[in-house]
Coordinates of C-alpha atoms in Angstrom, one line a residue:
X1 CA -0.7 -38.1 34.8
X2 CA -3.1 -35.5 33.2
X3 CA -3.5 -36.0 29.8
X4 CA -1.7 -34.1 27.3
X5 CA -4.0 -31.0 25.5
X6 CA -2.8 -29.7 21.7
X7 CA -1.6 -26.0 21.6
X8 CA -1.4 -23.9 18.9
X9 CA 1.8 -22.5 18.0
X10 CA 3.1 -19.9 16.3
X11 CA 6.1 -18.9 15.0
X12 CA 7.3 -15.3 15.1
X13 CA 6.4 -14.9 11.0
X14 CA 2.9 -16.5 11.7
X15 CA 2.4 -13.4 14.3
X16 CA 3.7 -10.7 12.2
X17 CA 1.7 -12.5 9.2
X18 CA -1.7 -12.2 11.2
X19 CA -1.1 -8.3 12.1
X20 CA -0.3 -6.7 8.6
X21 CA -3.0 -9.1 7.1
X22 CA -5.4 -7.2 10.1
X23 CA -4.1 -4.3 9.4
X24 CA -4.6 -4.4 5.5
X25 CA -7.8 -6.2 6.0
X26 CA -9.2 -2.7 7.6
X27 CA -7.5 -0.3 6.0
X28 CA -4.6 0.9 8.5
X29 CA -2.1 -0.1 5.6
X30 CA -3.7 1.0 2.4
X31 CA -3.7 -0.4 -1.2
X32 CA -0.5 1.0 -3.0
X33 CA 1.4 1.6 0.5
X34 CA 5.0 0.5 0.5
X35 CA 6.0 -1.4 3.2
X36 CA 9.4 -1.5 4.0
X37 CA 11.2 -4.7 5.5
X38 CA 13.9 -1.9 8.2
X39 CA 10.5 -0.2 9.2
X40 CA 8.6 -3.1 10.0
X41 CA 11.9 -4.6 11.6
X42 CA 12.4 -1.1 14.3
X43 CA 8.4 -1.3 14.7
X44 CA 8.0 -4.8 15.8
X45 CA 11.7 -5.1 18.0
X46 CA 12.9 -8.0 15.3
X47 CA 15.4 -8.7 12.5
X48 CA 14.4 -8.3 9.2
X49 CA 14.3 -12.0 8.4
X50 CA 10.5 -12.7 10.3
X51 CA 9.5 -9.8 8.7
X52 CA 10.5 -11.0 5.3
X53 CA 9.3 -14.4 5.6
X54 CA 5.7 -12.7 6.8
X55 CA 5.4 -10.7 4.0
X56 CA 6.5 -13.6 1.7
X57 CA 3.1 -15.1 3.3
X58 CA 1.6 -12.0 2.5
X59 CA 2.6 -12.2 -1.4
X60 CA 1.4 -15.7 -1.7
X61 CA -1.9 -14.9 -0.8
X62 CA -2.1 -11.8 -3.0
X63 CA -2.4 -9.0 -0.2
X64 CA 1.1 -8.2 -1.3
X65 CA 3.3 -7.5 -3.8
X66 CA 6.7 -8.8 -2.5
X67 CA 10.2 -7.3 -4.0
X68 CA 13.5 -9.0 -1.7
X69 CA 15.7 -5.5 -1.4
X70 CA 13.3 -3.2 -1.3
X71 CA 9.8 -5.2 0.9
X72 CA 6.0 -4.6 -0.2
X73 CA 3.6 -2.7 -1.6
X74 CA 0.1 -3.2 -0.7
X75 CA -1.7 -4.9 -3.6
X76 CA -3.7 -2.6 -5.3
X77 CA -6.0 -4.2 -7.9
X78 CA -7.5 -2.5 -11.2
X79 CA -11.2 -1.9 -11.0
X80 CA -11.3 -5.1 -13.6
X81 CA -9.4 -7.1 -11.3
X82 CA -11.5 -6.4 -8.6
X83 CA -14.9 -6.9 -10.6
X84 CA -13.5 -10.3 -11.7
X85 CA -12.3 -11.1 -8.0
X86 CA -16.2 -10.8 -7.1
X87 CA -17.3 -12.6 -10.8
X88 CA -15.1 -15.6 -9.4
X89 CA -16.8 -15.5 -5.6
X90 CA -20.5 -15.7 -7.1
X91 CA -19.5 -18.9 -9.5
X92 CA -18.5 -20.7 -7.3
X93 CA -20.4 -19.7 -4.2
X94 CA -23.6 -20.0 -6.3
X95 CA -22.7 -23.4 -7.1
X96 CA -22.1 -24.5 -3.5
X97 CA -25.0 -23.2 -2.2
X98 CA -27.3 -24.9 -4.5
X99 CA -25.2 -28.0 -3.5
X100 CA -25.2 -27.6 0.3
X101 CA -29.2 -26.9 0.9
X102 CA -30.3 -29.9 0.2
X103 CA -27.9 -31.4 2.6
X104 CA -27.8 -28.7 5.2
X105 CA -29.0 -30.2 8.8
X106 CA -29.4 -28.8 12.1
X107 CA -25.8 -27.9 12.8
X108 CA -25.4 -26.3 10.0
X109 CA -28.1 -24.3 10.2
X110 CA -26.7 -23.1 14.2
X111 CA -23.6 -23.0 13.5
X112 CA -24.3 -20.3 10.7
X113 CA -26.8 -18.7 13.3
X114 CA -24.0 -18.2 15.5
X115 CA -22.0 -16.8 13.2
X116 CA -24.2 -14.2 12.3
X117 CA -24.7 -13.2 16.1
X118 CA -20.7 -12.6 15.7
X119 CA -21.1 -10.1 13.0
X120 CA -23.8 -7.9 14.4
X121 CA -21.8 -7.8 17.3
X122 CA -18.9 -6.7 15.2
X123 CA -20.7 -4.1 13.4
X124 CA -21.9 -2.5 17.0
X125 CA -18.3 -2.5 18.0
X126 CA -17.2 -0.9 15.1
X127 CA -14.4 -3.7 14.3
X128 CA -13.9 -3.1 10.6
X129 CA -11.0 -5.5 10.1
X130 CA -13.1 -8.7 11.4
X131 CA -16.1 -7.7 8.5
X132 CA -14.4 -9.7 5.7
X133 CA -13.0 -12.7 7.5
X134 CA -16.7 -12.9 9.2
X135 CA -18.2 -12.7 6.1
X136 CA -16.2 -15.2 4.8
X137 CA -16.8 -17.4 7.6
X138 CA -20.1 -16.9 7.6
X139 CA -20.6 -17.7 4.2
X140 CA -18.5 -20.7 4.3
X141 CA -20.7 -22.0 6.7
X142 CA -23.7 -21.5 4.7
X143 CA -21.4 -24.1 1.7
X144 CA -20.0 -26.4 4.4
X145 CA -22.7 -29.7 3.8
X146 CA -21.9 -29.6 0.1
X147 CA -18.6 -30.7 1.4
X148 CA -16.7 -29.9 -1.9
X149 CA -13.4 -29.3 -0.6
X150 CA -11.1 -28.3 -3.8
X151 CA -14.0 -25.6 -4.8
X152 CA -13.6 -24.4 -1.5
X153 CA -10.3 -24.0 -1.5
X154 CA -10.5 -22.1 -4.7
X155 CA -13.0 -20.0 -3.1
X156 CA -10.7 -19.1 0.0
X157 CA -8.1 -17.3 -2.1
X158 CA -11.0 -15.5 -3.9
X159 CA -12.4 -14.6 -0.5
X160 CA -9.3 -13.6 1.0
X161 CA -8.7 -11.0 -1.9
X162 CA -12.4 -9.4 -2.2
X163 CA -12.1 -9.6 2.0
X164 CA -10.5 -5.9 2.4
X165 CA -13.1 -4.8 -0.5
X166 CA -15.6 -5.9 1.7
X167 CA -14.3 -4.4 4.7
X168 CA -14.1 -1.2 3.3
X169 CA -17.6 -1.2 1.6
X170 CA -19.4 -2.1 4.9
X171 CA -17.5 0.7 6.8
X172 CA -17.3 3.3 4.4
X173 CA -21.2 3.3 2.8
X174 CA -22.7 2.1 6.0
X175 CA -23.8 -0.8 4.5
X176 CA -24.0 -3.3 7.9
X177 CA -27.7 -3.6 8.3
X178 CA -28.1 -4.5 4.4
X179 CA -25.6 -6.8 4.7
X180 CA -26.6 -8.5 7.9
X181 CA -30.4 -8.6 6.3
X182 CA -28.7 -10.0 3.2
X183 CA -27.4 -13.0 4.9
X184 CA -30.4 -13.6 7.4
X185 CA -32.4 -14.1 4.3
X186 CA -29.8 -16.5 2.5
X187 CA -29.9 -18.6 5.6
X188 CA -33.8 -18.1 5.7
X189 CA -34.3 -19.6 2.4
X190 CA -31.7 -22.5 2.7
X191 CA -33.6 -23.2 5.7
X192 CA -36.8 -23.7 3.2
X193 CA -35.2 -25.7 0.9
X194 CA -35.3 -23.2 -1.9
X195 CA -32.9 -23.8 -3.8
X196 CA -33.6 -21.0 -6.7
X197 CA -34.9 -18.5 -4.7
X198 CA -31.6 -18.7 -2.3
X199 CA -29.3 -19.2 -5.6
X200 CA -30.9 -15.7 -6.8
X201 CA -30.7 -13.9 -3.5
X202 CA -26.8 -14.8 -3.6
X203 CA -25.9 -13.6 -6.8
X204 CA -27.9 -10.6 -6.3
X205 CA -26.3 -9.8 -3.0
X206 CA -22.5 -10.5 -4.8
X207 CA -23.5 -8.5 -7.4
X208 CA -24.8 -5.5 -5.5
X209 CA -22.0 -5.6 -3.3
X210 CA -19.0 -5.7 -6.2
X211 CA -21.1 -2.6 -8.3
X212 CA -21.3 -0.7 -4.8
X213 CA -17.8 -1.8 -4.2
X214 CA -16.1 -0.4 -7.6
X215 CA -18.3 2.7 -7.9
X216 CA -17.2 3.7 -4.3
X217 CA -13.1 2.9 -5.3
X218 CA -13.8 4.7 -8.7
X219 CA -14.9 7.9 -6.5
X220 CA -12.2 7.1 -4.0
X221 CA -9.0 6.9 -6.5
X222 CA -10.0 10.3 -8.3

């Protein structure tokens, strides 16, 4: 008998979950956009009670504002709020970082490697709404050796908000080859061992990229 093999599966609410977070991820859906429960129902041939439990999802993890009778709007976040979303991603990623180098091995270091491949690849195809997750990814994998699981977790929800920010910022000001050089050099210096010269090249690189972020939305939303 040939053995038995696991297989993801997902529910109907997982699917439509995964869409709308793609589609707000790059922009399709935009921040402020009402979404409404009968629309989403005629557009994806189901009743309104996937749809509902989908955007539920969606609420939890903050990429939606969730009302039962009427559906969603798209979160949109003050320019304070946003800043702060990007003040929480460089404490705690700064404080990873410094954890995780001097535990980093060879895996580590390839599996970030291939990571990065990924993301150049994305940028050539244009494929806005895989810049944030990748980003994420990638600098997940540059944390994983510290092994500090609750501070990731916190970091995930802080990632998943600043991930459409990100998105956006890459896409809209052009910004792939920074960013791509940005992150070779964060894995080049963990690969050194320097600790304080990689800790500064990540807070710079958070930093530059919330300032670019908010004066680009502050231009955007007059």
């Amino acid at each position: 008998m040939a053995p038995k093999r696991a297989v993801v599966r997902q529910s109907l609410p997982d699917v439509i979950a995964a869409d709308l977070r793609q589609r707000i991820l790059s922009g399709d859906l935009a921040e402020g956009e009402l979404i409404r429960q009968e629309l989403l129902a005629e557009e994806y041939d189901v009743s309104r009670m996937p749809i509902r439990e989908a955007l539920k999802r969606l609420d939890a993890e903050g990429l939606v504002v969730f009302t039962n009778n009427r559906g969603a709007t798209v979160t949109k976040h003050s320019l304070d709020e946003i800043a702060e979303i990007f003040d929480v991603r460089m404490m705690l990623e700064v404080d990873l970082f410094t954890r995780a180098i001097p535990l980093m091995q060879a895996e580590h270091f390839e599996r970030c490697e291939s990571i990065l491949k990924e993301m150049e690849l994305s940028y050539q195809c244009g494929d806005v709404a895989a810049w944030g997750p990748l980003n994420a990814k990638f600098h997940g994998a540059l944390y994983a050796a510290a092994d500090r699981k609750l501070t990731s977790n916190l970091l995930g929800r802080a990632s998943l908000q600043s991930n459409r920010y990100v998105s956006m910022h890459i896409d809209q000001l052009n910004k792939s080859q920074s960013a791509q050089q940005d992150h070779s050099d964060l894995l080049a210096l963990a690969r050194q061992g320097d600790v304080q010269g990689a800790a500064d090249k990540l807070r710079s690189h958070i930093e530059n990229t919330k300032l670019q972020v908010l004066e680009w939305i502050t231009a955007a939303r007059r």
